[in-house]
XYZ file of C-alpha atoms in Angstrom:
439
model
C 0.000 0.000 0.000
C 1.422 3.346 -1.004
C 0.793 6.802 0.774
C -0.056 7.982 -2.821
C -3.760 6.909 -1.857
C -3.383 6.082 2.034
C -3.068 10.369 2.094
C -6.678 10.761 1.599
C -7.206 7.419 3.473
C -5.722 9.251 6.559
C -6.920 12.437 6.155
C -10.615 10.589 6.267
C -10.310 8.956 9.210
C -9.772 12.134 10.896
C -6.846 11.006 13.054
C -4.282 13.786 11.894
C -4.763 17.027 13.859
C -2.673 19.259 11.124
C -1.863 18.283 7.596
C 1.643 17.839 7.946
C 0.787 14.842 10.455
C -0.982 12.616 7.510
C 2.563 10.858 6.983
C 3.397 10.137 10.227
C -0.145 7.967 10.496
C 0.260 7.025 6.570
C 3.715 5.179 7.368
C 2.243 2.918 10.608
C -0.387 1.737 8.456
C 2.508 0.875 6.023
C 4.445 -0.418 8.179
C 1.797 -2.744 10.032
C 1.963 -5.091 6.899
C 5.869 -5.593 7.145
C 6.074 -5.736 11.176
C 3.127 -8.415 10.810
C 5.516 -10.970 7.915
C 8.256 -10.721 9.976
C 7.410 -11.961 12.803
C 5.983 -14.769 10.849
C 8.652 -15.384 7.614
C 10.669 -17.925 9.203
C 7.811 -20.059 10.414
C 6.833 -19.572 6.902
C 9.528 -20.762 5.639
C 10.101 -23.604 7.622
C 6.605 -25.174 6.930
C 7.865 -24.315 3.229
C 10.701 -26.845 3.690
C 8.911 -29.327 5.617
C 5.304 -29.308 3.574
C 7.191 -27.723 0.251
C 6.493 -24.323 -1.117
C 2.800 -25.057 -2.943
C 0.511 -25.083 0.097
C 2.573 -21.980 1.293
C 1.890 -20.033 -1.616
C -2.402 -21.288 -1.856
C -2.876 -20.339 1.716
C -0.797 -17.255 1.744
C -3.031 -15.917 -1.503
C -6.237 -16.899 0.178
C -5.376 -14.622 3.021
C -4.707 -12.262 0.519
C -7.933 -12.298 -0.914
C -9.618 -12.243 2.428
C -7.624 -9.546 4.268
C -6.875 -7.034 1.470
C -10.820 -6.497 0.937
C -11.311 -6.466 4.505
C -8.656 -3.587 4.622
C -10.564 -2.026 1.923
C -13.752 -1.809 4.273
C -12.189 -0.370 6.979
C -13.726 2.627 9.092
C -11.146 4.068 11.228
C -7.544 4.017 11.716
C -6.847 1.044 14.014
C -9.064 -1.438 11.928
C -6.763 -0.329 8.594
C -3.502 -0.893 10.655
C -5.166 -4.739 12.039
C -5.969 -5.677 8.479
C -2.739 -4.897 7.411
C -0.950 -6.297 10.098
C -3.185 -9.666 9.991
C -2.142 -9.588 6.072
C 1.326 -9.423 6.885
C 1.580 -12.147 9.332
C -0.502 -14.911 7.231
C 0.762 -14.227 3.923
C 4.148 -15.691 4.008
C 4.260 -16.375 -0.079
C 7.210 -14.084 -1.214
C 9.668 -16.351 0.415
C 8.960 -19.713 -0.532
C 7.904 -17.936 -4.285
C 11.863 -16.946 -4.520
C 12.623 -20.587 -3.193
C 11.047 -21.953 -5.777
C 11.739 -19.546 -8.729
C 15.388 -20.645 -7.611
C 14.709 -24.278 -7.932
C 12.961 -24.886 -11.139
C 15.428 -22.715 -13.223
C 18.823 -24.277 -14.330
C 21.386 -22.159 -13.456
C 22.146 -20.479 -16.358
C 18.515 -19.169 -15.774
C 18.027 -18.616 -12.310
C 19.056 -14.966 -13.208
C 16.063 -14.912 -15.055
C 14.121 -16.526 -12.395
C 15.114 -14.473 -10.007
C 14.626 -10.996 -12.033
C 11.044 -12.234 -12.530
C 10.402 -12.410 -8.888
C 11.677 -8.976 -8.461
C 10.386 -7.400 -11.474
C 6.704 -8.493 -10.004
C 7.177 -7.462 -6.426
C 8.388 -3.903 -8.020
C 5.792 -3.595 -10.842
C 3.326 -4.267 -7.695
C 4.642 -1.436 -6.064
C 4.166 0.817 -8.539
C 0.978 -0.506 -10.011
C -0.743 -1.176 -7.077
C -0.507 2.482 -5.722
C -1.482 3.556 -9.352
C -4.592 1.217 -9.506
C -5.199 3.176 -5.891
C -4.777 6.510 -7.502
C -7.232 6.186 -10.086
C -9.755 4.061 -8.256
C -9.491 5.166 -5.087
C -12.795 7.488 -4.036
C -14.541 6.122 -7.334
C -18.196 8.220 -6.521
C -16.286 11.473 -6.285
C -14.488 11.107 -9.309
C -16.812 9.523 -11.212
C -20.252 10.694 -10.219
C -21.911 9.429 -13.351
C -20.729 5.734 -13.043
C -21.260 5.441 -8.547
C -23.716 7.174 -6.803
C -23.910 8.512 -3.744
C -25.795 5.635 -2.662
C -23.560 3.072 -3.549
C -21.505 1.061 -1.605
C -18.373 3.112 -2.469
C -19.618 5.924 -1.145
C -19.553 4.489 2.130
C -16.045 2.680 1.431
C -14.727 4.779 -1.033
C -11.332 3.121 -0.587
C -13.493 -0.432 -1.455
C -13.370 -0.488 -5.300
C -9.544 -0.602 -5.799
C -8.864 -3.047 -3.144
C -12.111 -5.118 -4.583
C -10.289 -5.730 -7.731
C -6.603 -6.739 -6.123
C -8.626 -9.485 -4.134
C -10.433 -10.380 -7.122
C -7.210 -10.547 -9.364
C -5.515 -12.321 -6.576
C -8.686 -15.236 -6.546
C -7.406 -15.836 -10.224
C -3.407 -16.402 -9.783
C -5.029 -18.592 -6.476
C -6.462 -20.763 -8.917
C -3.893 -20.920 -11.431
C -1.814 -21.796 -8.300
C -3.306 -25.167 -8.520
C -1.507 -25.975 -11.205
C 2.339 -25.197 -10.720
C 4.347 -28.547 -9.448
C 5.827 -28.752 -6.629
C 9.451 -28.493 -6.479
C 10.652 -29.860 -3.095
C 8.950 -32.989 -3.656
C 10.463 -32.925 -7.465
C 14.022 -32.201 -5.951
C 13.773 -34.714 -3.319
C 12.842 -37.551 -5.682
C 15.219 -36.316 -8.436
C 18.148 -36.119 -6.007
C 17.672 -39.200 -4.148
C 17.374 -40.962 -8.005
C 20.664 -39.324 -8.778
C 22.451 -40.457 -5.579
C 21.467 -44.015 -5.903
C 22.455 -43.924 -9.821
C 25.745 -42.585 -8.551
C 26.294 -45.372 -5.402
C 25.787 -47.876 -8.321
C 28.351 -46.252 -10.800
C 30.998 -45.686 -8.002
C 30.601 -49.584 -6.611
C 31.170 -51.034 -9.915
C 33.913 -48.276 -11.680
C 36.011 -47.340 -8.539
C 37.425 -49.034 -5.585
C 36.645 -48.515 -2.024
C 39.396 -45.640 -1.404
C 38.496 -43.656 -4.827
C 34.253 -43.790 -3.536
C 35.306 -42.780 -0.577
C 37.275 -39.500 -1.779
C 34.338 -38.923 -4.157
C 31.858 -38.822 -1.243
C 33.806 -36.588 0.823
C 33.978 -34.482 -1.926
C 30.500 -34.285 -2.802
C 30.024 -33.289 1.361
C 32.368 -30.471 1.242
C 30.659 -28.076 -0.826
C 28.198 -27.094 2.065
C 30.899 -27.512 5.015
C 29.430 -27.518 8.670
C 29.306 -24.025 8.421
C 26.460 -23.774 6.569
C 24.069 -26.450 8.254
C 23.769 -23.815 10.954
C 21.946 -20.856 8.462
C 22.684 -18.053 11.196
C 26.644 -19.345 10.838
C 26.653 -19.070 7.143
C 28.547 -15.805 6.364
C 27.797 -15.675 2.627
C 24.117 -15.760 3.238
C 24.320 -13.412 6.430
C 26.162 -10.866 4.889
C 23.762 -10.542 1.640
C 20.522 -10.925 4.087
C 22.220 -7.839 5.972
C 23.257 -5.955 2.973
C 19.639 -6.364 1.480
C 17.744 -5.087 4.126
C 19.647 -1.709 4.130
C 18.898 -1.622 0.777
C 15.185 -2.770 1.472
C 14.788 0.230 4.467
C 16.553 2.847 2.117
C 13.937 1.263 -1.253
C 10.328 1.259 1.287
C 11.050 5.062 2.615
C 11.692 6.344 -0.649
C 8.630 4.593 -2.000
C 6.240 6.383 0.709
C 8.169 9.705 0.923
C 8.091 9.961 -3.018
C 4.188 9.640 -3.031
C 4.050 12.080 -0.301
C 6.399 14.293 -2.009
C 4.395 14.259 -5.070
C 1.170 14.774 -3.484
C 2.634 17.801 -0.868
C 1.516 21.209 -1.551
C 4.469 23.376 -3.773
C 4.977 25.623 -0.628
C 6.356 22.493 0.867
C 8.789 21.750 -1.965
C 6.128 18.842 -3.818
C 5.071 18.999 -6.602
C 1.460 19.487 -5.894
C 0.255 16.372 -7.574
C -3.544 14.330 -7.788
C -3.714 10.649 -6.827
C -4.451 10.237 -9.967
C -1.004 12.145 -11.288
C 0.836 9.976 -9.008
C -1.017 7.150 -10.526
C -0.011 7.929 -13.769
C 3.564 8.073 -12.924
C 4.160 4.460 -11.307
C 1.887 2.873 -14.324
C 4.696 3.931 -16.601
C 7.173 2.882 -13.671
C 5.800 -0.371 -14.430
C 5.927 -0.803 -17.971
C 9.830 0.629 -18.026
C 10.229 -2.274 -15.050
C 9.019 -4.808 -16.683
C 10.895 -4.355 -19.704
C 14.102 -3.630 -18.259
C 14.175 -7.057 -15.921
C 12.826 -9.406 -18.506
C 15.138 -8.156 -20.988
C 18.238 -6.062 -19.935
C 18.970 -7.509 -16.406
C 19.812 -10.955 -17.573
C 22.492 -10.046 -19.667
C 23.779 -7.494 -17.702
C 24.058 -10.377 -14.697
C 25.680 -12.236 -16.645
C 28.497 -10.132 -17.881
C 29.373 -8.388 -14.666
C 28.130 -10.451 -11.771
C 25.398 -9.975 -9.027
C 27.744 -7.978 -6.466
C 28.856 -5.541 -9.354
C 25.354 -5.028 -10.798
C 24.463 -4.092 -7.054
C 27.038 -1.579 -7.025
C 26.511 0.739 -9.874
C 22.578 0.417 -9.396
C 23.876 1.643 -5.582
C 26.130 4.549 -6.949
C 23.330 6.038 -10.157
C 20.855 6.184 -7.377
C 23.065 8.650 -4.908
C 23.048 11.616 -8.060
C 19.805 10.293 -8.653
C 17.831 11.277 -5.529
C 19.854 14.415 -4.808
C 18.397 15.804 -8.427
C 14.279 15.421 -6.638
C 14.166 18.589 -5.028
C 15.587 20.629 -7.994
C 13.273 18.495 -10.174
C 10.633 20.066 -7.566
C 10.997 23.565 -9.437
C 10.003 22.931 -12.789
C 6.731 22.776 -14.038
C 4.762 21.546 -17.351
C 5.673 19.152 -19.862
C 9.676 19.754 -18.260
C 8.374 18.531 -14.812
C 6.279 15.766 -16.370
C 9.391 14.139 -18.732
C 11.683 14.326 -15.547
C 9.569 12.834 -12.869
C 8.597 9.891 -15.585
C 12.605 8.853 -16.156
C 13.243 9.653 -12.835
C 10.957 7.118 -11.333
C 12.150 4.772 -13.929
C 15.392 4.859 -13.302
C 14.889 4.655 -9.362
C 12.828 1.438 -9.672
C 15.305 0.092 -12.340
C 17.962 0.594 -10.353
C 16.473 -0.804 -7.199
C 15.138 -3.962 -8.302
C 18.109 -4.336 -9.718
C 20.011 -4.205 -6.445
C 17.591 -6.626 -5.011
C 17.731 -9.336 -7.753
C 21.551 -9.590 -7.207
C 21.294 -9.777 -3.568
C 18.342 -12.625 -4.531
C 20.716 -14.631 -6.388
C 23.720 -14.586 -3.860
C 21.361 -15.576 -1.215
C 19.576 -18.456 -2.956
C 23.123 -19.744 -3.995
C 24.839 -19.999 -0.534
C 22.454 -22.604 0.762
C 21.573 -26.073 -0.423
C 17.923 -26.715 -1.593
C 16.789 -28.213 1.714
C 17.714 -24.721 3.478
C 16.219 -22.599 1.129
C 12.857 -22.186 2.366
C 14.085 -21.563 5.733
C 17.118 -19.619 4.393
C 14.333 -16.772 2.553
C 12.295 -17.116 5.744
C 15.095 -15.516 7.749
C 15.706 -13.343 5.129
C 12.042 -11.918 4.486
C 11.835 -11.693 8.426
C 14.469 -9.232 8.884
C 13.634 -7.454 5.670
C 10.301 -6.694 6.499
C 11.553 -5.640 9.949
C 13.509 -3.082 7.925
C 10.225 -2.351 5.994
C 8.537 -1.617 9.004
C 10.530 1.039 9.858
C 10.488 2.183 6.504
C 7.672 3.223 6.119
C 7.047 4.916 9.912
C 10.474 6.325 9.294
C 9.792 7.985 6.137
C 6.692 9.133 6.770
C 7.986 10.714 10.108
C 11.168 12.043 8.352
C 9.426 13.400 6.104
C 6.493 15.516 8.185
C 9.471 16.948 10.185
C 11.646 17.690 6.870
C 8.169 20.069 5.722
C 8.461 22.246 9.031
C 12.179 23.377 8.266
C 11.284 24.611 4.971
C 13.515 28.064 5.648
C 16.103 26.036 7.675
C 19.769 27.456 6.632
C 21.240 23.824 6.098
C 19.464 21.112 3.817
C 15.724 22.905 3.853
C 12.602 21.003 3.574
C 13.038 17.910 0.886
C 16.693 18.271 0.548
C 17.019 16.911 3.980
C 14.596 13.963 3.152
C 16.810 13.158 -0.103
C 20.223 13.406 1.598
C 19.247 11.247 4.743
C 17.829 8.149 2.102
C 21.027 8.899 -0.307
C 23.119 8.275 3.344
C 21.497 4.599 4.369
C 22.428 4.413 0.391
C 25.933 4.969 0.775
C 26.116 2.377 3.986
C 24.683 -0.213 1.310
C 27.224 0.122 -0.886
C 30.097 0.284 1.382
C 28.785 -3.243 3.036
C 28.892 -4.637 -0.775
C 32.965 -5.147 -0.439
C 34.590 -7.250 1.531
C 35.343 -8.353 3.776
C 31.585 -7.710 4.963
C 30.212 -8.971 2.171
C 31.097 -12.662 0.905
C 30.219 -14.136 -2.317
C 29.703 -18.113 -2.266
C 32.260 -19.933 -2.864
C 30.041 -22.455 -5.259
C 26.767 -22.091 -6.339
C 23.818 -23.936 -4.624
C 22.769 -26.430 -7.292
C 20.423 -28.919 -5.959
């Protein structure tokens, strides 16, 4: 849920005494969905390994379905920040989804696989608030098509999270169909053991199948059968959610920014402005992962990919509050690429980190491996959110401050947890597997 649309939300509730409080209250309701998954993810995860990753995903998208449209009927602020909260804590289908994405690719497409998952967890974030933005208050804006006595009237925030449940009852049922990879593994591993046994019994002697065994054991050493021991996968859980807190701010403070009133250094735009924005977000997205990210992986690695999308985006956000000042068709063409380039350039970031993760356990750890790592992520959501929306109510009563006024501030403080990111991306923080995880 963006702030794009959870603005007006606010403001209806009538919790805010002054306008410049609406963020603050916008980023717990944010945040209650991410503080809700990870205290859940591992659990999540682990019933992902045990049960595989199919009834994980089902039950997690019939919560979905149930809890989204519930969110969509609520009537004050504390039953908006339950629903989202109950959402976050039962829906524990992101995890075991980049599990499996990383299990039914061969590795010469799990970059692929992986860039998928991303590109549709950023094209949601950008679509989703645009779907919002133009649906959001549908008998106001369209008077001819709902009346006043229709049911969004009362629930004018209904209609857009209607058709998210809706859409999410399809891809429930198409659910039904994908195959279920742990089982597949296990069976196709435990074939290809056996077929080796037989091979080494009748080609080698005793000493030579013994060497080959020990072999085959050292590529996950000790080390790793303990996940919160396993460096490689520590270091790129902790290096992705600074990323992560530094990516959910600037996704609430740039819908608040673009909603905020020109006096406070927005750019003074509708819902439905903002909406227009992240829908061509999400077309640029989509291209750019399906297309451009593989081959970029490929040539310079998922460490180095993370660290130029890490260094564009520092000159990146510090150009937003000079963008701020234009106006017409200048200001239109500059927030479009701009927002592009951010979300490029973030999912980007996060697909590499995907990929280092997924390869630094073996396939029995995996679902518990992206359980640990959506649980402190979403931590680092959490704050995100409540931290940007805070950040950013304070950063519009400094307006005439003599250093870093108003937005500059805001920009500067998510360009710094930027900078941290990077820095952790060398070593000897951050470790790159020493073989890939191919199950």
């Amino acid at each position: 849920m963006s702030l794009s649309w959870s603005s007006p939300q606010i403001r209806d509730f009538h919790i805010a005494e002054r306008e410049e409080d609406i963020g603050y209250y916008a980023g717990y309701v944010g945040s209650a969905f991410m503080f809700g998954r990870a205290l859940t993810s591992v659990l999540w995860g682990m019933i992902a390994d045990r049960y595989g990753r199919k009834p994980v995903i089902l039950f997690g998208m019939i919560m979905l379905v149930i809890f989204n449209t519930l969110f969509g009927l609520s009537t004050n602020f504390w039953m908006a920040v339950s629903t989202r909260f109950l959402l976050g804590s039962l829906c524990g289908i992101l995890g075991p989804m980049r599990a499996y994405a990383s299990e039914i690719c061969r590795k010469e497409y799990q970059a692929l696989g992986m860039s998928i998952i991303s590109t549709s967890w950023g094209i949601g974030l950008v679509i989703g608030p645009a779907v919002g933005g133009f649906l959001a208050q549908p008998a106001e804006k369209y008077p001819d098509i709902f009346s006043e006595e229709s049911l969004f009237w009362r629930f004018p925030y209904l209609l857009p999270c209607l058709l998210i449940s809706i859409f999410a009852l399809g891809v429930s049922v198409l659910c039904c169909c994908l195959p279920e990879t742990m089982h597949m593994h296990t069976k196709n591993k435990r074939e290809l053991e056996d077929s080796r046994d037989q091979r080494a019994s009748t080609t080698y002697g005793p000493d030579e199948e013994g060497s080959m065994q020990k072999k085959s054991e050292e590529k996950y050493p000790a080390s790793q059968q303990s996940l919160l021991k396993n460096w490689p996968l520590m270091s790129s859980i902790i290096v992705y959610c600074v990323f992560q807190l530094h990516d959910m701010a600037y996704t609430e403070i740039f819908s608040l920014w673009a909603v905020s009133p020109r006096k406070y250094g927005g750019l003074n735009y509708t819902t439905t402005d903002v909406g227009e924005v992240l829908s061509i977000t999400g077309f640029g997205l989509l291209f750019f992962q399906l297309f451009v990210y593989p081959v970029v992986e490929r040539i310079f690695g998922p460490i180095m990919v993370s660290r130029i999308g890490a260094v564009l985006t520092i000159p990146l956000l510090s150009s937003y509050p000079f963008i701020s000042m234009l106006s017409g068709l200048s200001l239109t063409l500059l927030v479009d690429c701009a927002s592009i380039l951010k979300n490029v350039l973030a999912v980007s970031i996060t697909t590499g980190l995907f990929l280092l993760q997924n390869r630094a356990v073996s396939q029995k750890q995996r679902g518990a491996a992206n359980g640990i790592s959506m649980s402190a992520m979403s931590f680092s959501k959490a704050v995100g959110p409540a931290g940007g929306g805070s950040l950013f109510s304070w950063a519009q009563k400094r307006q005439n401050a003599s250093f870093l006024p108003g937005g500059h501030m805001v920009f500067f403080i998510l360009n710094l947890i930027e900078a941290i990111g990077l820095l952790m991306t060398f070593k000897p923080f951050l470790v790159e597997p020493a073989g890939d995880s191919i199950s």
